[in-house]
Amino acid sequence: MEEQMVRYTKEHKQETRQRIVATAGRRIKRNGIDGSGVATLMKDAGLTNGAFYAHFASKDELVDTAITDQLHTLHRNVVEQADPGAAGLEQVVRWYLSRDHRDNPVDGCPNAALLDEIARSGDTTRQAYTDGVLVVIDGLAARMTPEDPLASRVMALSLLGLMAGTLQLARALTDRQLSDDLLEQGLSNALALVNRKSES
């Protein structure tokens, strides 16, 4: 009986930690890293500020964990679900440069939502981002050149950069038609890159 209680406590703590990480990931995509204080992040998770330090040593540790989690979620829910080869790359590109993704940053890719802040962050945050984004990139590269994914890693990074930059700009524009047109042009550019790589 006592053993079960310990196991439940560990599982409960892990579930609580994961809830904090997931809600923090959504919040920082909405308000940015600097715009998301510990009190807000904990309130989103339905917990008090005091509970924070039972799970994380600092806000930076939570941010690093949330960024990694968001990138792994992107990989699991989008990249891994796509078909193999060029068809799968096209599915990812069409999702990424969609109006729905533009209009719902909280449910979308952390790259387009956070790249500018990550670039200005400390080494641990940038390393957490690098480790997480490589999981996504390697999934894209495996669809570009299944026989040698590492050979396409830089091309996959370039594709992600094209998509994230286009999406950031589309979100920033107040002119809805111009934003829609930009997404269409970005989609054409990204698909051209995908098709050129699959033909080589």
PDB file of C-alpha atoms in Angstrom:
ATOM      1  CA  MET A   1       0.000   0.000   0.000  1.00  0.00           C
ATOM      2  CA  GLU A   2       2.785   2.413   0.936  1.00  0.00           C
ATOM      3  CA  GLU A   3       4.680   1.507  -2.259  1.00  0.00           C
ATOM      4  CA  GLN A   4       1.620   2.400  -4.362  1.00  0.00           C
ATOM      5  CA  MET A   5       1.367   5.764  -2.620  1.00  0.00           C
ATOM      6  CA  VAL A   6       4.992   6.599  -3.499  1.00  0.00           C
ATOM      7  CA  ARG A   7       4.446   5.567  -7.130  1.00  0.00           C
ATOM      8  CA  TYR A   8       1.275   7.649  -7.329  1.00  0.00           C
ATOM      9  CA  THR A   9       3.100  10.642  -5.848  1.00  0.00           C
ATOM     10  CA  LYS A  10       5.908  10.390  -8.406  1.00  0.00           C
ATOM     11  CA  GLU A  11       3.418   9.954 -11.254  1.00  0.00           C
ATOM     12  CA  HIS A  12       1.345  12.861  -9.965  1.00  0.00           C
ATOM     13  CA  LYS A  13       4.428  15.088  -9.732  1.00  0.00           C
ATOM     14  CA  GLN A  14       5.436  14.129 -13.279  1.00  0.00           C
ATOM     15  CA  GLU A  15       1.902  14.811 -14.595  1.00  0.00           C
ATOM     16  CA  THR A  16       1.873  18.183 -12.822  1.00  0.00           C
ATOM     17  CA  ARG A  17       5.292  19.059 -14.248  1.00  0.00           C
ATOM     18  CA  GLN A  18       4.126  18.118 -17.749  1.00  0.00           C
ATOM     19  CA  ARG A  19       0.985  20.253 -17.339  1.00  0.00           C
ATOM     20  CA  ILE A  20       3.144  23.230 -16.335  1.00  0.00           C
ATOM     21  CA  VAL A  21       5.459  22.653 -19.337  1.00  0.00           C
ATOM     22  CA  ALA A  22       2.587  22.314 -21.836  1.00  0.00           C
ATOM     23  CA  THR A  23       0.674  25.370 -20.606  1.00  0.00           C
ATOM     24  CA  ALA A  24       3.906  27.394 -20.425  1.00  0.00           C
ATOM     25  CA  GLY A  25       4.698  26.449 -24.028  1.00  0.00           C
ATOM     26  CA  ARG A  26       1.336  27.755 -25.179  1.00  0.00           C
ATOM     27  CA  ARG A  27       1.613  30.939 -23.119  1.00  0.00           C
ATOM     28  CA  ILE A  28       5.123  31.855 -24.269  1.00  0.00           C
ATOM     29  CA  LYS A  29       4.020  31.386 -27.895  1.00  0.00           C
ATOM     30  CA  ARG A  30       1.196  33.855 -27.214  1.00  0.00           C
ATOM     31  CA  ASN A  31       2.967  36.456 -25.046  1.00  0.00           C
ATOM     32  CA  GLY A  32       6.641  35.756 -25.631  1.00  0.00           C
ATOM     33  CA  ILE A  33       9.250  34.675 -23.123  1.00  0.00           C
ATOM     34  CA  ASP A  34       9.679  38.093 -21.543  1.00  0.00           C
ATOM     35  CA  GLY A  35       5.916  38.664 -21.467  1.00  0.00           C
ATOM     36  CA  SER A  36       5.215  35.487 -19.499  1.00  0.00           C
ATOM     37  CA  GLY A  37       5.929  35.720 -15.787  1.00  0.00           C
ATOM     38  CA  VAL A  38       6.017  32.789 -13.393  1.00  0.00           C
ATOM     39  CA  ALA A  39       2.733  33.863 -11.760  1.00  0.00           C
ATOM     40  CA  THR A  40       0.922  33.797 -15.107  1.00  0.00           C
ATOM     41  CA  LEU A  41       2.499  30.512 -16.153  1.00  0.00           C
ATOM     42  CA  MET A  42       1.486  28.853 -12.892  1.00  0.00           C
ATOM     43  CA  LYS A  43      -2.017  30.320 -13.006  1.00  0.00           C
ATOM     44  CA  ASP A  44      -2.423  28.831 -16.501  1.00  0.00           C
ATOM     45  CA  ALA A  45      -1.509  25.426 -15.044  1.00  0.00           C
ATOM     46  CA  GLY A  46      -3.993  25.906 -12.186  1.00  0.00           C
ATOM     47  CA  LEU A  47      -1.248  26.041  -9.551  1.00  0.00           C
ATOM     48  CA  THR A  48       0.163  28.524  -7.065  1.00  0.00           C
ATOM     49  CA  ASN A  49       3.504  30.309  -7.379  1.00  0.00           C
ATOM     50  CA  GLY A  50       4.770  28.312  -4.421  1.00  0.00           C
ATOM     51  CA  ALA A  51       4.372  25.052  -6.351  1.00  0.00           C
ATOM     52  CA  PHE A  52       6.710  26.305  -9.087  1.00  0.00           C
ATOM     53  CA  TYR A  53       9.942  25.576  -7.215  1.00  0.00           C
ATOM     54  CA  ALA A  54       8.915  21.984  -6.519  1.00  0.00           C
ATOM     55  CA  HIS A  55       9.327  21.440 -10.260  1.00  0.00           C
ATOM     56  CA  PHE A  56      11.823  24.007 -11.609  1.00  0.00           C
ATOM     57  CA  ALA A  57      14.847  25.824 -10.234  1.00  0.00           C
ATOM     58  CA  SER A  58      14.151  28.949 -12.316  1.00  0.00           C
ATOM     59  CA  LYS A  59      11.956  30.445 -14.998  1.00  0.00           C
ATOM     60  CA  ASP A  60      14.814  29.871 -17.457  1.00  0.00           C
ATOM     61  CA  GLU A  61      14.707  26.135 -16.742  1.00  0.00           C
ATOM     62  CA  LEU A  62      10.958  26.085 -17.400  1.00  0.00           C
ATOM     63  CA  VAL A  63      11.367  28.090 -20.614  1.00  0.00           C
ATOM     64  CA  ASP A  64      14.106  25.757 -21.868  1.00  0.00           C
ATOM     65  CA  THR A  65      11.972  22.708 -21.076  1.00  0.00           C
ATOM     66  CA  ALA A  66       8.865  24.256 -22.676  1.00  0.00           C
ATOM     67  CA  ILE A  67      10.704  25.153 -25.891  1.00  0.00           C
ATOM     68  CA  THR A  68      12.096  21.624 -26.179  1.00  0.00           C
ATOM     69  CA  ASP A  69       8.642  20.189 -25.478  1.00  0.00           C
ATOM     70  CA  GLN A  70       6.992  22.422 -28.092  1.00  0.00           C
ATOM     71  CA  LEU A  71       9.502  21.347 -30.750  1.00  0.00           C
ATOM     72  CA  HIS A  72       9.038  17.666 -29.892  1.00  0.00           C
ATOM     73  CA  THR A  73       5.257  18.186 -30.059  1.00  0.00           C
ATOM     74  CA  LEU A  74       5.635  19.800 -33.498  1.00  0.00           C
ATOM     75  CA  HIS A  75       7.697  16.826 -34.631  1.00  0.00           C
ATOM     76  CA  ARG A  76       5.275  14.266 -33.179  1.00  0.00           C
ATOM     77  CA  ASN A  77       2.029  15.934 -34.317  1.00  0.00           C
ATOM     78  CA  VAL A  78       3.054  17.306 -37.722  1.00  0.00           C
ATOM     79  CA  VAL A  79       6.314  15.913 -39.098  1.00  0.00           C
ATOM     80  CA  GLU A  80       5.909  12.296 -37.944  1.00  0.00           C
ATOM     81  CA  GLN A  81       2.291  12.253 -39.139  1.00  0.00           C
ATOM     82  CA  ALA A  82       3.249  13.329 -42.675  1.00  0.00           C
ATOM     83  CA  ASP A  83       3.694  10.815 -45.457  1.00  0.00           C
ATOM     84  CA  PRO A  84       7.204   9.732 -46.427  1.00  0.00           C
ATOM     85  CA  GLY A  85       9.133  11.545 -49.132  1.00  0.00           C
ATOM     86  CA  ALA A  86       8.188  14.685 -51.045  1.00  0.00           C
ATOM     87  CA  ALA A  87       4.458  14.106 -50.464  1.00  0.00           C
ATOM     88  CA  GLY A  88       5.024  14.367 -46.716  1.00  0.00           C
ATOM     89  CA  LEU A  89       7.147  17.488 -47.076  1.00  0.00           C
ATOM     90  CA  GLU A  90       4.367  19.083 -49.092  1.00  0.00           C
ATOM     91  CA  GLN A  91       1.863  18.215 -46.341  1.00  0.00           C
ATOM     92  CA  VAL A  92       4.094  19.890 -43.736  1.00  0.00           C
ATOM     93  CA  VAL A  93       4.612  22.984 -45.912  1.00  0.00           C
ATOM     94  CA  ARG A  94       0.882  23.331 -46.637  1.00  0.00           C
ATOM     95  CA  TRP A  95       0.058  23.081 -42.933  1.00  0.00           C
ATOM     96  CA  TYR A  96       2.814  25.480 -41.929  1.00  0.00           C
ATOM     97  CA  LEU A  97       1.941  28.214 -44.417  1.00  0.00           C
ATOM     98  CA  SER A  98      -1.811  27.990 -43.906  1.00  0.00           C
ATOM     99  CA  ARG A  99      -4.131  30.751 -42.733  1.00  0.00           C
ATOM    100  CA  ASP A 100      -5.164  28.551 -39.827  1.00  0.00           C
ATOM    101  CA  HIS A 101      -1.566  28.291 -38.590  1.00  0.00           C
ATOM    102  CA  ARG A 102      -1.057  32.040 -39.067  1.00  0.00           C
ATOM    103  CA  ASP A 103      -4.179  32.783 -37.041  1.00  0.00           C
ATOM    104  CA  ASN A 104      -3.469  30.308 -34.219  1.00  0.00           C
ATOM    105  CA  PRO A 105       0.107  30.809 -33.010  1.00  0.00           C
ATOM    106  CA  VAL A 106      -0.658  29.246 -29.612  1.00  0.00           C
ATOM    107  CA  ASP A 107      -1.333  25.880 -31.277  1.00  0.00           C
ATOM    108  CA  GLY A 108       1.441  26.225 -33.835  1.00  0.00           C
ATOM    109  CA  CYS A 109       5.160  26.087 -34.343  1.00  0.00           C
ATOM    110  CA  PRO A 110       7.400  27.681 -31.703  1.00  0.00           C
ATOM    111  CA  ASN A 111       9.862  28.759 -34.414  1.00  0.00           C
ATOM    112  CA  ALA A 112       7.598  31.412 -35.910  1.00  0.00           C
ATOM    113  CA  ALA A 113       6.403  32.519 -32.479  1.00  0.00           C
ATOM    114  CA  LEU A 114       9.712  32.724 -30.611  1.00  0.00           C
ATOM    115  CA  LEU A 115      12.786  32.794 -32.864  1.00  0.00           C
ATOM    116  CA  ASP A 116      13.602  36.454 -32.255  1.00  0.00           C
ATOM    117  CA  GLU A 117      13.522  35.996 -28.463  1.00  0.00           C
ATOM    118  CA  ILE A 118      15.409  32.698 -28.562  1.00  0.00           C
ATOM    119  CA  ALA A 119      18.187  34.348 -30.554  1.00  0.00           C
ATOM    120  CA  ARG A 120      18.575  36.931 -27.760  1.00  0.00           C
ATOM    121  CA  SER A 121      18.403  34.340 -24.971  1.00  0.00           C
ATOM    122  CA  GLY A 122      21.223  32.746 -23.021  1.00  0.00           C
ATOM    123  CA  ASP A 123      23.214  29.706 -24.021  1.00  0.00           C
ATOM    124  CA  THR A 124      21.005  27.155 -22.252  1.00  0.00           C
ATOM    125  CA  THR A 125      17.848  28.365 -24.000  1.00  0.00           C
ATOM    126  CA  ARG A 126      19.584  28.469 -27.371  1.00  0.00           C
ATOM    127  CA  GLN A 127      20.981  24.973 -26.765  1.00  0.00           C
ATOM    128  CA  ALA A 128      17.539  23.650 -25.772  1.00  0.00           C
ATOM    129  CA  TYR A 129      16.184  25.174 -28.985  1.00  0.00           C
ATOM    130  CA  THR A 130      19.006  23.736 -31.102  1.00  0.00           C
ATOM    131  CA  ASP A 131      18.531  20.234 -29.680  1.00  0.00           C
ATOM    132  CA  GLY A 132      14.764  20.390 -30.208  1.00  0.00           C
ATOM    133  CA  VAL A 133      14.825  21.907 -33.668  1.00  0.00           C
ATOM    134  CA  LEU A 134      17.264  19.258 -34.898  1.00  0.00           C
ATOM    135  CA  VAL A 135      14.620  16.620 -34.170  1.00  0.00           C
ATOM    136  CA  VAL A 136      12.215  18.511 -36.459  1.00  0.00           C
ATOM    137  CA  ILE A 137      14.900  19.165 -39.077  1.00  0.00           C
ATOM    138  CA  ASP A 138      16.000  15.547 -39.185  1.00  0.00           C
ATOM    139  CA  GLY A 139      12.383  14.517 -39.764  1.00  0.00           C
ATOM    140  CA  LEU A 140      12.182  16.914 -42.716  1.00  0.00           C
ATOM    141  CA  ALA A 141      15.594  15.842 -44.038  1.00  0.00           C
ATOM    142  CA  ALA A 142      14.548  12.183 -43.905  1.00  0.00           C
ATOM    143  CA  ARG A 143      11.763  13.047 -46.351  1.00  0.00           C
ATOM    144  CA  MET A 144      14.134  14.987 -48.609  1.00  0.00           C
ATOM    145  CA  THR A 145      16.761  12.264 -48.926  1.00  0.00           C
ATOM    146  CA  PRO A 146      15.672   9.070 -47.143  1.00  0.00           C
ATOM    147  CA  GLU A 147      18.904   7.342 -48.138  1.00  0.00           C
ATOM    148  CA  ASP A 148      21.064  10.014 -46.432  1.00  0.00           C
ATOM    149  CA  PRO A 149      19.097  12.454 -44.230  1.00  0.00           C
ATOM    150  CA  LEU A 150      22.212  14.184 -42.876  1.00  0.00           C
ATOM    151  CA  ALA A 151      23.067  15.305 -46.407  1.00  0.00           C
ATOM    152  CA  SER A 152      19.851  17.378 -46.415  1.00  0.00           C
ATOM    153  CA  ARG A 153      20.035  18.838 -42.911  1.00  0.00           C
ATOM    154  CA  VAL A 154      21.046  22.336 -44.052  1.00  0.00           C
ATOM    155  CA  MET A 155      18.423  22.287 -46.821  1.00  0.00           C
ATOM    156  CA  ALA A 156      15.797  21.284 -44.235  1.00  0.00           C
ATOM    157  CA  LEU A 157      16.918  24.162 -41.993  1.00  0.00           C
ATOM    158  CA  SER A 158      16.626  26.488 -44.969  1.00  0.00           C
ATOM    159  CA  LEU A 159      13.092  25.251 -45.639  1.00  0.00           C
ATOM    160  CA  LEU A 160      12.124  25.796 -41.997  1.00  0.00           C
ATOM    161  CA  GLY A 161      13.683  29.268 -42.078  1.00  0.00           C
ATOM    162  CA  LEU A 162      11.722  30.169 -45.198  1.00  0.00           C
ATOM    163  CA  MET A 163       8.468  28.969 -43.655  1.00  0.00           C
ATOM    164  CA  ALA A 164       9.019  30.519 -40.205  1.00  0.00           C
ATOM    165  CA  GLY A 165      10.062  33.886 -41.644  1.00  0.00           C
ATOM    166  CA  THR A 166       7.102  33.965 -44.014  1.00  0.00           C
ATOM    167  CA  LEU A 167       4.709  33.087 -41.201  1.00  0.00           C
ATOM    168  CA  GLN A 168       6.191  35.720 -38.862  1.00  0.00           C
ATOM    169  CA  LEU A 169       5.804  38.399 -41.512  1.00  0.00           C
ATOM    170  CA  ALA A 170       2.269  37.266 -42.414  1.00  0.00           C
ATOM    171  CA  ARG A 171       1.286  37.511 -38.728  1.00  0.00           C
ATOM    172  CA  ALA A 172       2.769  40.992 -38.406  1.00  0.00           C
ATOM    173  CA  LEU A 173       0.880  42.541 -41.326  1.00  0.00           C
ATOM    174  CA  THR A 174      -2.361  44.405 -40.600  1.00  0.00           C
ATOM    175  CA  ASP A 175      -3.458  44.118 -44.252  1.00  0.00           C
ATOM    176  CA  ARG A 176      -5.265  40.758 -44.307  1.00  0.00           C
ATOM    177  CA  GLN A 177      -5.203  40.413 -48.098  1.00  0.00           C
ATOM    178  CA  LEU A 178      -1.500  41.183 -48.253  1.00  0.00           C
ATOM    179  CA  SER A 179      -0.904  38.618 -45.508  1.00  0.00           C
ATOM    180  CA  ASP A 180      -2.928  36.011 -47.442  1.00  0.00           C
ATOM    181  CA  ASP A 181      -1.002  36.801 -50.617  1.00  0.00           C
ATOM    182  CA  LEU A 182       2.298  36.473 -48.758  1.00  0.00           C
ATOM    183  CA  LEU A 183       1.301  33.026 -47.467  1.00  0.00           C
ATOM    184  CA  GLU A 184       0.453  31.969 -51.034  1.00  0.00           C
ATOM    185  CA  GLN A 185       3.779  33.240 -52.355  1.00  0.00           C
ATOM    186  CA  GLY A 186       5.658  31.618 -49.485  1.00  0.00           C
ATOM    187  CA  LEU A 187       3.853  28.362 -50.184  1.00  0.00           C
ATOM    188  CA  SER A 188       4.890  28.525 -53.852  1.00  0.00           C
ATOM    189  CA  ASN A 189       8.507  29.248 -52.882  1.00  0.00           C
ATOM    190  CA  ALA A 190       8.642  26.461 -50.292  1.00  0.00           C
ATOM    191  CA  LEU A 191       7.038  23.919 -52.636  1.00  0.00           C
ATOM    192  CA  ALA A 192       9.503  24.885 -55.365  1.00  0.00           C
ATOM    193  CA  LEU A 193      12.330  24.193 -52.911  1.00  0.00           C
ATOM    194  CA  VAL A 194      10.778  20.843 -51.964  1.00  0.00           C
ATOM    195  CA  ASN A 195      10.258  19.826 -55.605  1.00  0.00           C
ATOM    196  CA  ARG A 196      13.759  20.903 -56.624  1.00  0.00           C
ATOM    197  CA  LYS A 197      15.256  18.831 -53.798  1.00  0.00           C
ATOM    198  CA  SER A 198      13.146  15.767 -54.600  1.00  0.00           C
ATOM    199  CA  GLU A 199      14.199  15.931 -58.263  1.00  0.00           C
ATOM    200  CA  SER A 200      17.932  16.168 -57.496  1.00  0.00           C
TER     201      SER A 200
END
